[in-house]
JSON list of C-alpha atoms in Angstrom, two decimals:
[
{"chain": "A", "resi": 7, "resn": "ASN", "atom": "CA", "xyz": [-23.85, 7.56, 29.58]},
{"chain": "A", "resi": 8, "resn": "MET", "atom": "CA", "xyz": [-20.70, 6.58, 31.51]},
{"chain": "A", "resi": 9, "resn": "PHE", "atom": "CA", "xyz": [-18.71, 9.35, 29.84]},
{"chain": "A", "resi": 10, "resn": "GLU", "atom": "CA", "xyz": [-21.36, 11.86, 30.97]},
{"chain": "A", "resi": 11, "resn": "LYS", "atom": "CA", "xyz": [-21.01, 10.64, 34.57]},
{"chain": "A", "resi": 12, "resn": "ILE", "atom": "CA", "xyz": [-17.22, 11.02, 34.39]},
{"chain": "A", "resi": 13, "resn": "ILE", "atom": "CA", "xyz": [-17.54, 14.61, 33.16]},
{"chain": "A", "resi": 14, "resn": "SER", "atom": "CA", "xyz": [-20.27, 15.39, 35.68]},
{"chain": "A", "resi": 15, "resn": "ASN", "atom": "CA", "xyz": [-18.24, 14.11, 38.66]},
{"chain": "A", "resi": 16, "resn": "LEU", "atom": "CA", "xyz": [-15.07, 15.96, 37.62]},
{"chain": "A", "resi": 17, "resn": "LEU", "atom": "CA", "xyz": [-16.94, 19.22, 37.02]},
{"chain": "A", "resi": 18, "resn": "SER", "atom": "CA", "xyz": [-18.86, 18.85, 40.26]},
{"chain": "A", "resi": 19, "resn": "ASN", "atom": "CA", "xyz": [-15.61, 18.67, 42.23]},
{"chain": "A", "resi": 20, "resn": "ALA", "atom": "CA", "xyz": [-14.14, 21.59, 40.31]},
{"chain": "A", "resi": 21, "resn": "PHE", "atom": "CA", "xyz": [-17.17, 23.78, 41.07]},
{"chain": "A", "resi": 22, "resn": "LYS", "atom": "CA", "xyz": [-17.34, 22.63, 44.68]},
{"chain": "A", "resi": 23, "resn": "PHE", "atom": "CA", "xyz": [-13.74, 23.60, 45.47]},
{"chain": "A", "resi": 24, "resn": "THR", "atom": "CA", "xyz": [-13.19, 26.63, 43.24]},
{"chain": "A", "resi": 25, "resn": "HIS", "atom": "CA", "xyz": [-14.53, 29.72, 45.01]},
{"chain": "A", "resi": 26, "resn": "HIS", "atom": "CA", "xyz": [-12.68, 32.30, 42.86]},
{"chain": "A", "resi": 27, "resn": "GLY", "atom": "CA", "xyz": [-10.95, 32.09, 39.53]},
{"chain": "A", "resi": 28, "resn": "ARG", "atom": "CA", "xyz": [-11.81, 29.85, 36.66]},
{"chain": "A", "resi": 29, "resn": "ILE", "atom": "CA", "xyz": [-12.62, 26.32, 35.56]},
{"chain": "A", "resi": 30, "resn": "SER", "atom": "CA", "xyz": [-11.80, 25.12, 32.06]},
{"chain": "A", "resi": 31, "resn": "VAL", "atom": "CA", "xyz": [-12.46, 21.86, 30.26]},
{"chain": "A", "resi": 32, "resn": "SER", "atom": "CA", "xyz": [-10.44, 20.51, 27.37]},
{"chain": "A", "resi": 33, "resn": "LEU", "atom": "CA", "xyz": [-11.34, 17.54, 25.19]},
{"chain": "A", "resi": 34, "resn": "SER", "atom": "CA", "xyz": [-8.89, 16.30, 22.59]},
{"chain": "A", "resi": 35, "resn": "THR", "atom": "CA", "xyz": [-7.79, 13.19, 20.78]},
{"chain": "A", "resi": 36, "resn": "ILE", "atom": "CA", "xyz": [-4.25, 11.91, 21.09]},
{"chain": "A", "resi": 37, "resn": "MET", "atom": "CA", "xyz": [-2.37, 9.17, 19.31]},
{"chain": "A", "resi": 38, "resn": "ARG", "atom": "CA", "xyz": [-0.23, 6.75, 21.30]},
{"chain": "A", "resi": 39, "resn": "GLU", "atom": "CA", "xyz": [1.88, 3.80, 20.34]},
{"chain": "A", "resi": 40, "resn": "ASP", "atom": "CA", "xyz": [0.66, 0.50, 21.71]},
{"chain": "A", "resi": 41, "resn": "ASP", "atom": "CA", "xyz": [3.23, -2.26, 21.88]},
{"chain": "A", "resi": 42, "resn": "THR", "atom": "CA", "xyz": [1.72, -5.42, 20.43]},
{"chain": "A", "resi": 43, "resn": "THR", "atom": "CA", "xyz": [3.37, -8.82, 20.70]},
{"chain": "A", "resi": 44, "resn": "SER", "atom": "CA", "xyz": [2.25, -11.86, 18.71]},
{"chain": "A", "resi": 45, "resn": "SER", "atom": "CA", "xyz": [3.87, -15.21, 19.17]},
{"chain": "A", "resi": 46, "resn": "SER", "atom": "CA", "xyz": [3.35, -18.57, 17.62]},
{"chain": "A", "resi": 47, "resn": "SER", "atom": "CA", "xyz": [5.02, -21.88, 18.10]},
{"chain": "A", "resi": 48, "resn": "SER", "atom": "CA", "xyz": [4.80, -25.13, 16.20]},
{"chain": "A", "resi": 49, "resn": "MET", "atom": "CA", "xyz": [5.77, -28.74, 16.66]},
{"chain": "A", "resi": 50, "resn": "PRO", "atom": "CA", "xyz": [5.50, -31.48, 14.05]},
{"chain": "A", "resi": 51, "resn": "SER", "atom": "CA", "xyz": [2.15, -33.21, 14.32]},
{"chain": "A", "resi": 52, "resn": "SER", "atom": "CA", "xyz": [3.55, -36.68, 13.71]},
{"chain": "A", "resi": 53, "resn": "PRO", "atom": "CA", "xyz": [6.03, -38.29, 16.06]},
{"chain": "A", "resi": 54, "resn": "SER", "atom": "CA", "xyz": [9.65, -38.25, 14.98]},
{"chain": "A", "resi": 55, "resn": "THR", "atom": "CA", "xyz": [11.02, -41.53, 13.67]},
{"chain": "A", "resi": 56, "resn": "SER", "atom": "CA", "xyz": [14.64, -40.63, 14.30]},
{"chain": "A", "resi": 57, "resn": "SER", "atom": "CA", "xyz": [16.33, -40.69, 17.65]},
{"chain": "A", "resi": 58, "resn": "SER", "atom": "CA", "xyz": [16.65, -36.90, 17.72]},
{"chain": "A", "resi": 59, "resn": "SER", "atom": "CA", "xyz": [14.04, -34.77, 19.42]},
{"chain": "A", "resi": 60, "resn": "PRO", "atom": "CA", "xyz": [11.27, -33.18, 17.34]},
{"chain": "A", "resi": 61, "resn": "SER", "atom": "CA", "xyz": [11.93, -29.71, 15.98]},
{"chain": "A", "resi": 62, "resn": "ILE", "atom": "CA", "xyz": [10.24, -26.80, 17.72]},
{"chain": "A", "resi": 63, "resn": "SER", "atom": "CA", "xyz": [10.02, -23.33, 16.24]},
{"chain": "A", "resi": 64, "resn": "GLN", "atom": "CA", "xyz": [8.77, -20.17, 17.86]},
{"chain": "A", "resi": 65, "resn": "ASN", "atom": "CA", "xyz": [8.20, -16.81, 16.22]},
{"chain": "A", "resi": 66, "resn": "THR", "atom": "CA", "xyz": [7.67, -13.56, 18.05]},
{"chain": "A", "resi": 67, "resn": "ILE", "atom": "CA", "xyz": [6.56, -10.47, 16.18]},
{"chain": "A", "resi": 68, "resn": "ARG", "atom": "CA", "xyz": [6.68, -7.07, 17.86]},
{"chain": "A", "resi": 69, "resn": "ARG", "atom": "CA", "xyz": [5.00, -4.13, 16.27]},
{"chain": "A", "resi": 70, "resn": "LYS", "atom": "CA", "xyz": [3.86, -0.75, 17.36]},
{"chain": "A", "resi": 71, "resn": "ASP", "atom": "CA", "xyz": [0.27, 0.19, 16.57]},
{"chain": "A", "resi": 72, "resn": "MET", "atom": "CA", "xyz": [-1.02, 3.71, 16.82]},
{"chain": "A", "resi": 73, "resn": "THR", "atom": "CA", "xyz": [-4.21, 3.97, 18.84]},
{"chain": "A", "resi": 74, "resn": "GLU", "atom": "CA", "xyz": [-6.42, 7.04, 19.16]},
{"chain": "A", "resi": 75, "resn": "TYR", "atom": "CA", "xyz": [-7.48, 8.06, 22.66]},
{"chain": "A", "resi": 76, "resn": "VAL", "atom": "CA", "xyz": [-9.72, 10.77, 24.03]},
{"chain": "A", "resi": 77, "resn": "GLN", "atom": "CA", "xyz": [-8.17, 13.01, 26.65]},
{"chain": "A", "resi": 78, "resn": "LEU", "atom": "CA", "xyz": [-10.42, 14.99, 28.95]},
{"chain": "A", "resi": 79, "resn": "SER", "atom": "CA", "xyz": [-8.78, 17.59, 31.17]},
{"chain": "A", "resi": 80, "resn": "VAL", "atom": "CA", "xyz": [-10.45, 19.69, 33.84]},
{"chain": "A", "resi": 81, "resn": "PHE", "atom": "CA", "xyz": [-8.40, 22.64, 35.08]},
{"chain": "A", "resi": 82, "resn": "ASP", "atom": "CA", "xyz": [-9.36, 24.92, 37.94]},
{"chain": "A", "resi": 83, "resn": "THR", "atom": "CA", "xyz": [-7.85, 27.61, 40.11]},
{"chain": "A", "resi": 84, "resn": "GLY", "atom": "CA", "xyz": [-9.38, 26.17, 43.26]},
{"chain": "A", "resi": 85, "resn": "GLN", "atom": "CA", "xyz": [-7.73, 25.52, 46.59]},
{"chain": "A", "resi": 86, "resn": "GLY", "atom": "CA", "xyz": [-5.74, 22.54, 45.36]},
{"chain": "A", "resi": 87, "resn": "ILE", "atom": "CA", "xyz": [-5.01, 19.22, 47.00]},
{"chain": "A", "resi": 88, "resn": "PRO", "atom": "CA", "xyz": [-2.32, 18.82, 49.68]},
{"chain": "A", "resi": 89, "resn": "HIS", "atom": "CA", "xyz": [0.64, 16.74, 48.50]},
{"chain": "A", "resi": 90, "resn": "ASP", "atom": "CA", "xyz": [0.16, 14.14, 51.26]},
{"chain": "A", "resi": 91, "resn": "GLU", "atom": "CA", "xyz": [-3.43, 13.54, 50.05]},
{"chain": "A", "resi": 92, "resn": "MET", "atom": "CA", "xyz": [-2.56, 12.84, 46.40]},
{"chain": "A", "resi": 93, "resn": "ASP", "atom": "CA", "xyz": [-2.29, 9.04, 46.88]},
{"chain": "A", "resi": 94, "resn": "ASN", "atom": "CA", "xyz": [-5.69, 8.91, 48.57]},
{"chain": "A", "resi": 95, "resn": "ILE", "atom": "CA", "xyz": [-7.76, 11.12, 46.30]},
{"chain": "A", "resi": 96, "resn": "PHE", "atom": "CA", "xyz": [-9.24, 8.22, 44.28]},
{"chain": "A", "resi": 97, "resn": "LYS", "atom": "CA", "xyz": [-9.94, 5.97, 47.29]},
{"chain": "A", "resi": 98, "resn": "ARG", "atom": "CA", "xyz": [-13.55, 5.23, 48.16]},
{"chain": "A", "resi": 99, "resn": "PHE", "atom": "CA", "xyz": [-15.01, 7.30, 51.02]},
{"chain": "A", "resi": 100, "resn": "HIS", "atom": "CA", "xyz": [-11.88, 9.47, 51.27]},
{"chain": "A", "resi": 101, "resn": "ARG", "atom": "CA", "xyz": [-12.38, 13.15, 52.00]},
{"chain": "A", "resi": 102, "resn": "VAL", "atom": "CA", "xyz": [-9.61, 15.71, 52.32]},
{"chain": "A", "resi": 103, "resn": "GLU", "atom": "CA", "xyz": [-9.61, 17.07, 55.87]},
{"chain": "A", "resi": 104, "resn": "GLY", "atom": "CA", "xyz": [-10.19, 20.81, 56.08]},
{"chain": "A", "resi": 105, "resn": "ALA", "atom": "CA", "xyz": [-11.17, 21.18, 52.44]},
{"chain": "A", "resi": 106, "resn": "GLY", "atom": "CA", "xyz": [-13.46, 24.17, 52.29]},
{"chain": "A", "resi": 107, "resn": "GLY", "atom": "CA", "xyz": [-15.95, 23.33, 49.59]},
{"chain": "A", "resi": 108, "resn": "ARG", "atom": "CA", "xyz": [-19.07, 25.29, 48.68]},
{"chain": "A", "resi": 109, "resn": "SER", "atom": "CA", "xyz": [-21.02, 22.74, 50.64]},
{"chain": "A", "resi": 110, "resn": "TYR", "atom": "CA", "xyz": [-20.33, 19.79, 52.89]},
{"chain": "A", "resi": 111, "resn": "GLU", "atom": "CA", "xyz": [-22.26, 17.42, 50.67]},
{"chain": "A", "resi": 112, "resn": "GLY", "atom": "CA", "xyz": [-20.93, 14.18, 49.30]},
{"chain": "A", "resi": 113, "resn": "THR", "atom": "CA", "xyz": [-19.78, 10.86, 50.66]},
{"chain": "A", "resi": 114, "resn": "GLY", "atom": "CA", "xyz": [-16.29, 10.72, 49.19]},
{"chain": "A", "resi": 115, "resn": "ILE", "atom": "CA", "xyz": [-17.09, 8.18, 46.49]},
{"chain": "A", "resi": 116, "resn": "GLY", "atom": "CA", "xyz": [-17.30, 10.50, 43.46]},
{"chain": "A", "resi": 117, "resn": "LEU", "atom": "CA", "xyz": [-13.66, 10.31, 42.37]},
{"chain": "A", "resi": 118, "resn": "ALA", "atom": "CA", "xyz": [-13.40, 6.60, 43.22]},
{"chain": "A", "resi": 119, "resn": "TYR", "atom": "CA", "xyz": [-16.48, 5.95, 41.09]},
{"chain": "A", "resi": 120, "resn": "THR", "atom": "CA", "xyz": [-15.07, 8.12, 38.31]},
{"chain": "A", "resi": 121, "resn": "LYS", "atom": "CA", "xyz": [-11.81, 6.17, 38.35]},
{"chain": "A", "resi": 122, "resn": "GLU", "atom": "CA", "xyz": [-13.71, 2.87, 38.02]},
{"chain": "A", "resi": 123, "resn": "LEU", "atom": "CA", "xyz": [-15.71, 4.21, 35.06]},
{"chain": "A", "resi": 124, "resn": "VAL", "atom": "CA", "xyz": [-12.50, 5.39, 33.37]},
{"chain": "A", "resi": 125, "resn": "LYS", "atom": "CA", "xyz": [-10.92, 1.96, 33.90]},
{"chain": "A", "resi": 126, "resn": "LEU", "atom": "CA", "xyz": [-14.00, 0.28, 32.37]},
{"chain": "A", "resi": 127, "resn": "HIS", "atom": "CA", "xyz": [-13.30, 2.32, 29.23]},
{"chain": "A", "resi": 128, "resn": "GLY", "atom": "CA", "xyz": [-9.67, 1.15, 29.24]},
{"chain": "A", "resi": 129, "resn": "GLY", "atom": "CA", "xyz": [-8.38, 4.53, 30.34]},
{"chain": "A", "resi": 130, "resn": "ALA", "atom": "CA", "xyz": [-6.45, 6.08, 33.17]},
{"chain": "A", "resi": 131, "resn": "ILE", "atom": "CA", "xyz": [-7.11, 9.06, 35.40]},
{"chain": "A", "resi": 132, "resn": "THR", "atom": "CA", "xyz": [-4.49, 11.22, 37.10]},
{"chain": "A", "resi": 133, "resn": "VAL", "atom": "CA", "xyz": [-4.47, 14.29, 39.28]},
{"chain": "A", "resi": 134, "resn": "HIS", "atom": "CA", "xyz": [-2.01, 17.16, 39.49]},
{"chain": "A", "resi": 135, "resn": "SER", "atom": "CA", "xyz": [-2.08, 19.94, 42.04]},
{"chain": "A", "resi": 136, "resn": "GLU", "atom": "CA", "xyz": [0.18, 22.92, 42.64]},
{"chain": "A", "resi": 137, "resn": "ARG", "atom": "CA", "xyz": [-0.69, 23.24, 46.31]}
]
């Protein structure tokens, strides 16, 4: 259900701001290395009878695990996003000034909501524009 909302919001923006050209969607799986650290420490459970301090040992194990992720990409040949707007595009209630969409509908929360849904799934969302 959340994944459907993510796709719907991204496609809605693509259709709204692409008057000519094309929109394409790509869904793929990718493998990434996750850096995992495990550490353990131990102290003797009984007090030391000698005058020296108790022994302490600590072990740290680093390993790289491969994790499978889903990557959804939406490409369009729309009007693009101005460079100075890139940092704001996922902020709640933000609208790009002068963006000529198919309609003037929307409140500016779609991409902010989408970003929150992606984060709930442990993912990340980015934007790239050639404008």
